[in-house]
XYZ file of C-alpha atoms in Angstrom:
528
model
C 112.315 179.094 48.618
C 113.289 175.492 48.242
C 110.542 172.922 48.170
C 110.888 170.008 50.607
C 109.485 166.669 49.543
C 108.255 164.695 52.510
C 108.305 160.881 52.187
C 105.019 159.325 53.200
C 105.082 155.824 54.666
C 102.573 153.691 52.780
C 102.532 151.122 55.598
C 100.353 152.418 58.452
C 101.754 149.753 60.790
C 105.176 151.290 60.677
C 105.371 154.148 63.184
C 108.915 155.225 62.346
C 108.514 157.495 59.275
C 112.253 157.771 58.854
C 112.498 154.099 57.796
C 111.149 152.412 54.701
C 108.274 149.952 55.025
C 108.842 146.222 55.690
C 106.712 143.926 53.623
C 105.299 140.593 54.830
C 105.853 137.484 52.752
C 106.845 133.807 52.678
C 110.302 132.544 51.857
C 111.101 128.908 51.129
C 114.389 127.479 52.309
C 115.857 124.013 52.914
C 117.979 122.895 55.839
C 119.219 119.593 57.266
C 118.729 118.906 60.967
C 119.728 115.678 62.729
C 117.476 114.791 65.685
C 117.057 111.696 67.839
C 113.673 110.621 69.108
C 112.840 107.758 71.439
C 110.578 105.086 70.065
C 107.487 103.977 71.967
C 109.237 100.780 72.991
C 112.236 102.693 74.352
C 109.955 104.951 76.372
C 108.143 101.924 77.796
C 111.450 100.194 78.627
C 112.625 103.239 80.599
C 109.290 103.301 82.405
C 109.519 99.607 83.368
C 113.154 99.914 84.477
C 112.130 102.704 86.860
C 109.345 100.633 88.463
C 109.655 98.905 91.807
C 108.687 95.249 92.151
C 105.223 96.062 93.541
C 104.546 98.599 90.769
C 105.768 96.177 88.118
C 103.454 93.479 89.434
C 100.460 95.770 88.964
C 101.729 96.768 85.511
C 101.929 93.087 84.495
C 98.405 92.388 85.746
C 97.087 95.422 83.844
C 98.883 94.363 80.658
C 97.463 90.828 80.857
C 93.970 92.227 81.391
C 94.234 94.578 78.402
C 96.015 92.263 75.946
C 94.493 88.799 75.313
C 97.753 87.698 73.685
C 99.458 87.759 77.102
C 98.911 84.997 79.644
C 100.126 84.350 83.190
C 102.044 81.070 83.338
C 102.464 81.077 87.125
C 101.914 83.491 89.985
C 103.108 82.929 93.554
C 101.618 85.579 95.833
C 100.558 85.943 99.457
C 97.009 86.728 98.326
C 96.475 83.094 97.329
C 97.822 81.849 100.667
C 95.605 84.263 102.593
C 92.590 83.207 100.519
C 93.159 79.526 101.377
C 93.607 80.451 105.028
C 90.370 82.448 105.083
C 88.471 79.600 103.452
C 89.826 77.087 105.977
C 88.763 79.359 108.837
C 85.269 79.776 107.433
C 84.832 76.064 106.638
C 84.152 75.277 110.319
C 81.097 77.542 110.562
C 78.981 76.253 107.675
C 75.454 75.489 108.839
C 73.693 74.283 105.716
C 73.832 73.346 102.066
C 74.275 75.999 99.397
C 71.340 76.694 97.102
C 70.697 78.860 94.044
C 68.664 81.316 96.105
C 71.382 81.443 98.745
C 74.053 82.107 96.133
C 71.997 84.928 94.622
C 71.498 86.458 98.052
C 75.219 86.157 98.796
C 76.076 87.872 95.513
C 73.634 90.656 96.260
C 75.078 91.088 99.759
C 78.647 91.128 98.393
C 77.645 93.731 95.814
C 76.149 95.859 98.549
C 79.360 95.660 100.606
C 81.495 96.641 97.642
C 79.383 99.724 96.948
C 79.401 101.027 100.526
C 81.730 104.002 100.969
C 84.803 103.367 103.092
C 84.312 104.298 106.771
C 86.594 106.824 108.373
C 87.603 104.782 111.449
C 89.619 101.631 111.893
C 88.533 99.015 114.421
C 91.320 100.000 116.821
C 90.416 103.696 116.609
C 86.764 102.842 117.329
C 87.714 100.752 120.389
C 90.163 103.336 121.740
C 87.478 106.019 121.419
C 85.187 103.919 123.631
C 88.026 103.218 126.075
C 88.601 106.948 126.551
C 84.976 107.291 127.680
C 85.333 104.702 130.491
C 86.146 105.394 134.126
C 88.983 102.969 134.841
C 92.029 103.024 137.040
C 95.367 103.911 135.472
C 96.508 100.271 135.538
C 93.278 98.979 133.989
C 93.257 101.705 131.339
C 96.873 100.989 130.375
C 96.284 97.232 130.110
C 93.029 97.680 128.147
C 94.891 99.944 125.716
C 97.579 97.272 125.277
C 94.892 94.668 124.621
C 93.272 96.847 121.943
C 96.616 97.592 120.295
C 97.293 93.837 120.262
C 94.272 93.248 118.003
C 94.591 93.007 114.228
C 92.129 94.547 111.778
C 89.752 91.580 112.305
C 89.699 91.953 116.095
C 91.813 88.825 116.688
C 94.830 88.578 118.990
C 98.230 89.220 117.402
C 100.159 87.876 120.419
C 98.867 85.831 123.350
C 97.244 88.245 125.860
C 99.328 86.834 128.744
C 102.427 88.308 127.058
C 101.035 91.801 127.761
C 101.493 91.394 131.523
C 104.538 93.118 133.008
C 106.506 90.600 135.037
C 107.910 93.206 137.437
C 104.552 94.861 138.085
C 102.727 93.257 141.077
C 99.428 94.789 139.907
C 99.559 92.850 136.645
C 97.846 89.583 137.488
C 95.972 87.065 135.381
C 92.710 88.034 137.078
C 93.289 91.671 136.084
C 94.022 90.576 132.519
C 90.838 88.516 132.395
C 88.822 91.447 133.763
C 90.301 93.866 131.170
C 89.659 91.442 128.304
C 86.046 91.141 129.457
C 85.681 94.933 129.463
C 87.027 95.236 125.903
C 84.715 92.446 124.754
C 81.746 94.489 125.937
C 82.726 97.327 123.584
C 81.074 97.743 120.188
C 81.140 95.702 117.982
C 80.326 92.460 119.751
C 82.586 89.527 118.980
C 86.046 91.109 119.039
C 89.061 90.526 121.334
C 89.308 86.805 120.662
C 91.509 84.205 118.974
C 89.392 83.121 115.981
C 85.956 83.169 114.373
C 84.603 80.338 116.536
C 85.443 82.233 119.725
C 83.971 85.409 118.223
C 80.624 83.667 117.684
C 80.690 82.274 121.216
C 81.360 85.732 122.680
C 78.406 87.158 120.734
C 76.146 84.385 122.068
C 77.256 84.992 125.666
C 76.619 88.722 125.327
C 73.119 87.953 124.016
C 72.523 85.757 127.064
C 73.778 88.493 129.440
C 71.253 90.913 127.917
C 68.455 88.354 128.499
C 67.940 87.890 124.770
C 66.825 84.481 123.480
C 69.865 82.189 123.336
C 69.286 78.424 122.997
C 71.432 76.386 125.452
C 72.385 73.974 122.672
C 73.813 76.892 120.687
C 76.253 77.691 123.516
C 77.294 74.033 123.720
C 77.915 73.841 119.960
C 79.815 77.122 119.886
C 82.052 76.002 122.762
C 84.367 73.864 120.632
C 81.836 71.777 118.721
C 81.204 73.732 115.534
C 82.399 70.734 113.540
C 79.089 69.028 114.428
C 77.345 71.425 112.014
C 79.504 70.708 108.981
C 77.356 69.387 106.093
C 74.806 67.906 108.496
C 71.045 67.908 108.910
C 69.416 68.315 112.371
C 69.037 64.517 112.688
C 72.725 63.920 111.937
C 73.757 66.695 114.330
C 71.585 65.069 117.003
C 73.350 61.740 116.488
C 76.798 63.374 116.690
C 75.931 65.137 119.963
C 74.440 62.009 121.572
C 77.450 59.889 120.534
C 79.789 62.521 121.972
C 77.894 62.690 125.279
C 77.968 58.881 125.549
C 81.718 58.732 124.872
C 82.628 61.385 127.467
C 80.325 59.734 130.006
C 82.387 56.530 129.809
C 85.585 58.394 130.725
C 86.848 57.590 134.237
C 88.041 61.093 135.017
C 86.647 64.137 133.340
C 85.544 67.677 134.081
C 81.998 68.541 132.955
C 81.975 70.959 130.038
C 80.261 74.347 130.208
C 76.750 74.323 128.715
C 76.770 70.510 128.485
C 73.134 69.442 127.820
C 71.183 66.480 129.083
C 70.336 63.780 126.560
C 66.646 64.596 126.893
C 67.348 68.164 125.749
C 68.933 67.049 122.473
C 66.043 67.015 120.006
C 65.827 67.835 116.296
C 63.611 70.869 117.027
C 66.029 72.369 119.562
C 68.980 71.666 117.285
C 67.258 73.522 114.433
C 66.578 76.399 116.823
C 70.280 76.470 117.784
C 71.359 76.378 114.136
C 69.066 79.288 113.288
C 70.491 81.284 116.206
C 74.092 80.614 115.180
C 73.239 81.640 111.612
C 72.023 85.008 112.907
C 75.415 85.820 114.450
C 77.985 87.908 112.572
C 81.203 85.990 111.734
C 82.818 89.243 110.550
C 82.068 91.987 113.111
C 85.052 93.969 111.811
C 83.518 94.366 108.331
C 82.105 97.865 108.858
C 85.453 99.417 109.729
C 88.231 100.681 107.519
C 91.223 98.426 107.161
C 94.588 99.873 108.070
C 96.908 99.164 105.171
C 100.535 98.363 105.934
C 102.959 98.681 103.049
C 105.872 96.308 103.292
C 109.086 97.078 101.458
C 110.039 94.221 99.166
C 113.514 93.729 97.695
C 114.094 94.083 93.966
C 117.509 92.397 93.972
C 119.019 89.645 96.128
C 122.774 89.561 96.749
C 123.648 86.111 98.120
C 127.091 85.060 99.282
C 127.821 81.453 98.341
C 130.699 79.083 98.924
C 132.617 77.758 95.958
C 135.330 78.469 93.450
C 134.900 81.107 90.763
C 137.632 81.793 88.230
C 136.443 85.246 87.177
C 133.424 87.571 87.285
C 130.476 86.772 85.039
C 128.112 89.737 84.812
C 125.793 87.959 82.389
C 125.041 85.255 84.980
C 125.183 87.642 87.947
C 128.346 86.157 89.497
C 131.015 88.262 91.273
C 134.187 86.700 92.636
C 134.747 87.433 96.340
C 137.677 85.274 97.437
C 139.226 81.942 96.590
C 136.415 79.992 98.265
C 133.336 82.240 97.910
C 131.467 84.447 95.456
C 128.390 86.683 95.267
C 125.331 85.720 93.237
C 122.938 88.458 92.113
C 119.322 87.437 91.536
C 116.312 89.542 90.478
C 113.440 89.353 92.974
C 110.927 87.632 90.716
C 109.406 85.553 93.528
C 106.467 87.974 93.830
C 106.022 88.698 90.111
C 103.701 86.795 87.786
C 105.500 84.859 85.037
C 104.014 85.968 81.709
C 104.412 84.700 78.166
C 102.790 85.028 74.759
C 99.649 82.911 74.552
C 100.258 80.148 72.012
C 96.531 79.396 71.944
C 95.782 82.967 70.912
C 98.552 82.794 68.325
C 97.063 79.649 66.774
C 93.579 81.135 66.766
C 94.800 84.353 65.131
C 96.180 82.405 62.170
C 92.684 81.123 61.372
C 91.064 84.593 61.279
C 89.662 85.374 57.830
C 88.724 88.999 58.328
C 91.693 91.178 57.369
C 91.011 93.919 59.939
C 90.651 91.447 62.793
C 93.765 89.610 61.621
C 95.808 92.824 61.702
C 94.481 93.644 65.188
C 95.487 90.196 66.448
C 98.901 90.609 64.835
C 99.432 93.927 66.633
C 98.389 92.391 69.952
C 100.805 89.485 69.498
C 103.640 91.862 68.670
C 102.793 93.993 71.707
C 102.800 90.880 73.908
C 106.223 89.827 72.601
C 107.611 93.305 73.222
C 106.224 93.326 76.770
C 107.830 89.972 77.614
C 111.128 91.205 76.120
C 110.934 94.369 78.230
C 110.489 92.331 81.434
C 113.530 90.233 80.550
C 115.489 93.352 79.592
C 114.677 94.942 82.965
C 116.004 91.883 84.800
C 119.198 91.937 82.735
C 119.758 95.656 83.401
C 119.163 95.269 87.145
C 121.450 92.249 87.442
C 124.245 93.834 85.411
C 124.009 97.143 87.292
C 123.975 95.371 90.648
C 127.048 93.389 89.579
C 128.877 96.662 88.996
C 127.605 97.921 92.349
C 128.784 94.833 94.242
C 132.131 95.029 92.475
C 132.496 98.714 93.422
C 131.318 98.233 97.027
C 132.820 94.790 97.655
C 134.026 95.747 101.154
C 130.494 96.637 102.227
C 129.071 93.281 101.112
C 131.968 91.550 102.888
C 132.057 93.481 106.176
C 128.786 95.418 106.402
C 127.819 99.083 107.069
C 130.628 101.560 107.546
C 132.677 100.193 104.663
C 131.272 102.041 101.659
C 133.692 103.719 99.278
C 132.758 107.176 97.955
C 131.033 106.943 94.592
C 128.242 109.092 93.136
C 125.702 108.426 90.401
C 127.780 110.167 87.744
C 130.805 107.992 88.471
C 128.627 104.880 88.560
C 127.119 105.844 85.185
C 130.636 105.994 83.729
C 131.410 102.547 85.134
C 128.241 100.991 83.729
C 128.534 102.992 80.473
C 124.990 104.330 80.649
C 123.563 107.819 81.012
C 123.348 109.317 84.494
C 119.582 109.780 84.146
C 119.226 106.032 83.466
C 121.126 105.278 86.689
C 118.867 107.654 88.608
C 115.750 106.108 87.094
C 116.978 102.586 87.782
C 117.994 103.339 91.383
C 114.693 105.017 92.213
C 112.454 102.932 94.495
C 114.745 99.886 94.243
C 115.892 97.879 97.261
C 118.714 95.353 97.637
C 118.556 92.452 100.108
C 121.942 91.167 101.304
C 123.471 89.531 104.379
C 123.469 92.875 106.216
C 119.806 93.735 105.673
C 117.559 95.560 103.221
C 119.048 98.741 101.700
C 117.772 101.204 99.086
C 119.824 101.226 95.900
C 120.687 104.885 96.440
C 122.220 104.044 99.830
C 125.332 102.817 98.028
C 125.932 106.218 96.383
C 127.939 108.332 98.788
C 129.893 111.572 98.558
C 133.563 111.757 99.452
C 134.961 113.283 102.645
C 138.663 113.918 103.084
C 140.445 112.189 105.935
C 143.984 113.028 107.014
C 146.223 110.131 107.967
C 149.586 110.645 109.723
C 152.241 108.092 108.860
C 154.385 108.585 111.971
C 156.494 105.543 111.305
C 157.533 106.720 107.845
C 157.194 110.483 107.692
C 155.930 113.367 109.723
C 153.844 114.588 106.796
C 150.101 113.915 106.572
C 148.464 112.282 103.592
C 144.836 112.747 102.583
C 142.478 109.958 101.611
C 138.783 109.902 100.640
C 136.139 108.126 102.700
C 132.395 107.946 102.235
C 129.761 109.714 104.291
C 128.589 106.259 105.387
C 131.937 105.752 107.108
C 131.568 109.049 108.974
C 127.994 108.195 110.047
C 129.260 104.852 111.303
C 131.998 106.620 113.281
C 129.430 108.957 114.892
C 127.248 106.001 115.820
C 130.204 104.175 117.382
C 131.274 107.271 119.355
C 127.813 107.642 120.899
C 127.420 103.898 121.433
C 130.719 103.620 123.346
C 129.891 106.490 125.687
C 129.461 105.322 129.283
C 126.047 105.836 130.979
C 127.333 108.178 133.688
C 129.246 110.502 131.393
C 127.986 113.859 130.147
C 126.147 113.633 126.847
C 128.356 114.589 123.910
C 127.292 117.667 121.960
C 127.601 117.911 118.176
C 130.648 120.188 118.569
C 132.332 117.677 120.874
C 131.656 114.877 118.390
C 133.121 117.052 115.612
C 136.261 117.579 117.750
C 136.617 113.832 118.315
C 136.236 113.191 114.583
C 138.814 115.898 113.863
C 141.290 114.106 116.132
C 140.724 111.030 113.978
C 141.412 112.968 110.801
C 137.860 113.788 109.672
C 137.513 117.472 108.782
C 133.773 118.093 109.144
C 131.797 120.942 110.681
C 129.407 120.792 113.636
C 126.336 121.275 111.416
C 127.463 118.310 109.299
C 127.625 116.177 112.440
C 124.104 117.369 113.316
C 122.856 116.368 109.857
C 124.402 112.883 110.027
C 123.141 112.388 113.599
C 119.612 113.219 112.449
C 119.942 110.720 109.580
C 120.819 108.077 112.194
C 117.634 108.942 114.163
C 119.721 109.939 117.206
C 118.420 112.754 119.410
C 120.466 115.787 120.390
C 122.475 115.882 123.621
C 119.607 117.734 125.346
C 117.113 114.931 124.625
C 119.372 111.892 125.011
């Protein structure tokens, strides 16, 4: 009998006994691989190019706050204008001289306001909630709602209340308007539905008087158009101003007595101090406890301006595109809302005098970072201007004639024209807006797919030729078809619009018409 020798696998991890074991080990080898990595500066440049103007503004402010080597040279913003306006409004209600204790109390009060959690209601929502609980006629309710909706976040009128009256409605009278305004003024908080802070204080005083609360007569007189008497004045000086005013109006030949006009015997330093204390107890900002409704306005990133003058040829570096023999387009970056930043020369001089090596190297890094940041801002402007020049050149008919004249071009084709990557075009076009003679348009609006249109040349040949038009042209055609429809005619359905477009050479389906109609914010035939 033959003996069979069975092979035994020495490796217990190998479950297939018919195969030899596989040993584990390390092998060294060399290979060459070519890779490309973006530097930190390139990553930051792509990030800044993709930012909108509002985002870039915040990025600049953050960079200046973090890096002492950066400084803001100039900054034109609406915040500064609003701050001056607020200060001018508040200057007419000062009732005393500032002191150290008063400043400390003001700081403590401001700190308290800043740490209070944001309320859930706006002022308008709070007023409308109270209006819904009233028992008013339909006309009164409708007018009161209009009055509330005409108030801004401070409770002041946006438009004159008389403009809310319907001219063709006989029920809308000035007496009704006055009655509705009075009803809204009795809502919480007191001091809203008025024109300014002075009127708000007067309304609060009148409401206190209606509720039989202590209200000095002199306070009502001062609040009724004479708040300037209180400016930087002591009770004795205020007394003199009031008496001089009463004497001057008394000498007038024809005059109507003012409301709350006091007698001369009533004007004393004690009563004036009492009136000042009462006015100081009123709230000049009754809207402060309510959440502000934020409105985000779209700001342009690029301006395209048509100017008169001769231009020999296009100059992309200067943002100039030739239009005709007597006009051209100028492309400007929208830097009117951005802070102008530069490297701080003072910091640079101070860094040269640093003796400590570690601190010197830190300052050197900060200066280099500041220079790179300024270069990136300038680079972004150059990229936007150059890209917009290519866009204006490609869509010259649109900037000449307006909507409905776009030529079909997509992001890939535009990337080939500008000689950049398609992803860079997408990043650059994201959240960017262009302001031109025809309005404000997103950058991506100018990228449009092609639709074939058949054109019959009856005078030359019976054959049809095909040409490409943009989707913007088709949308414009749909809008014109619906706009030219007479009032008495039956509303056109999407299929009927598609048939009309087909007769004009546009081969598009009904569902495509429905999509473009929705993009134009036009209702269907059932709802029109």
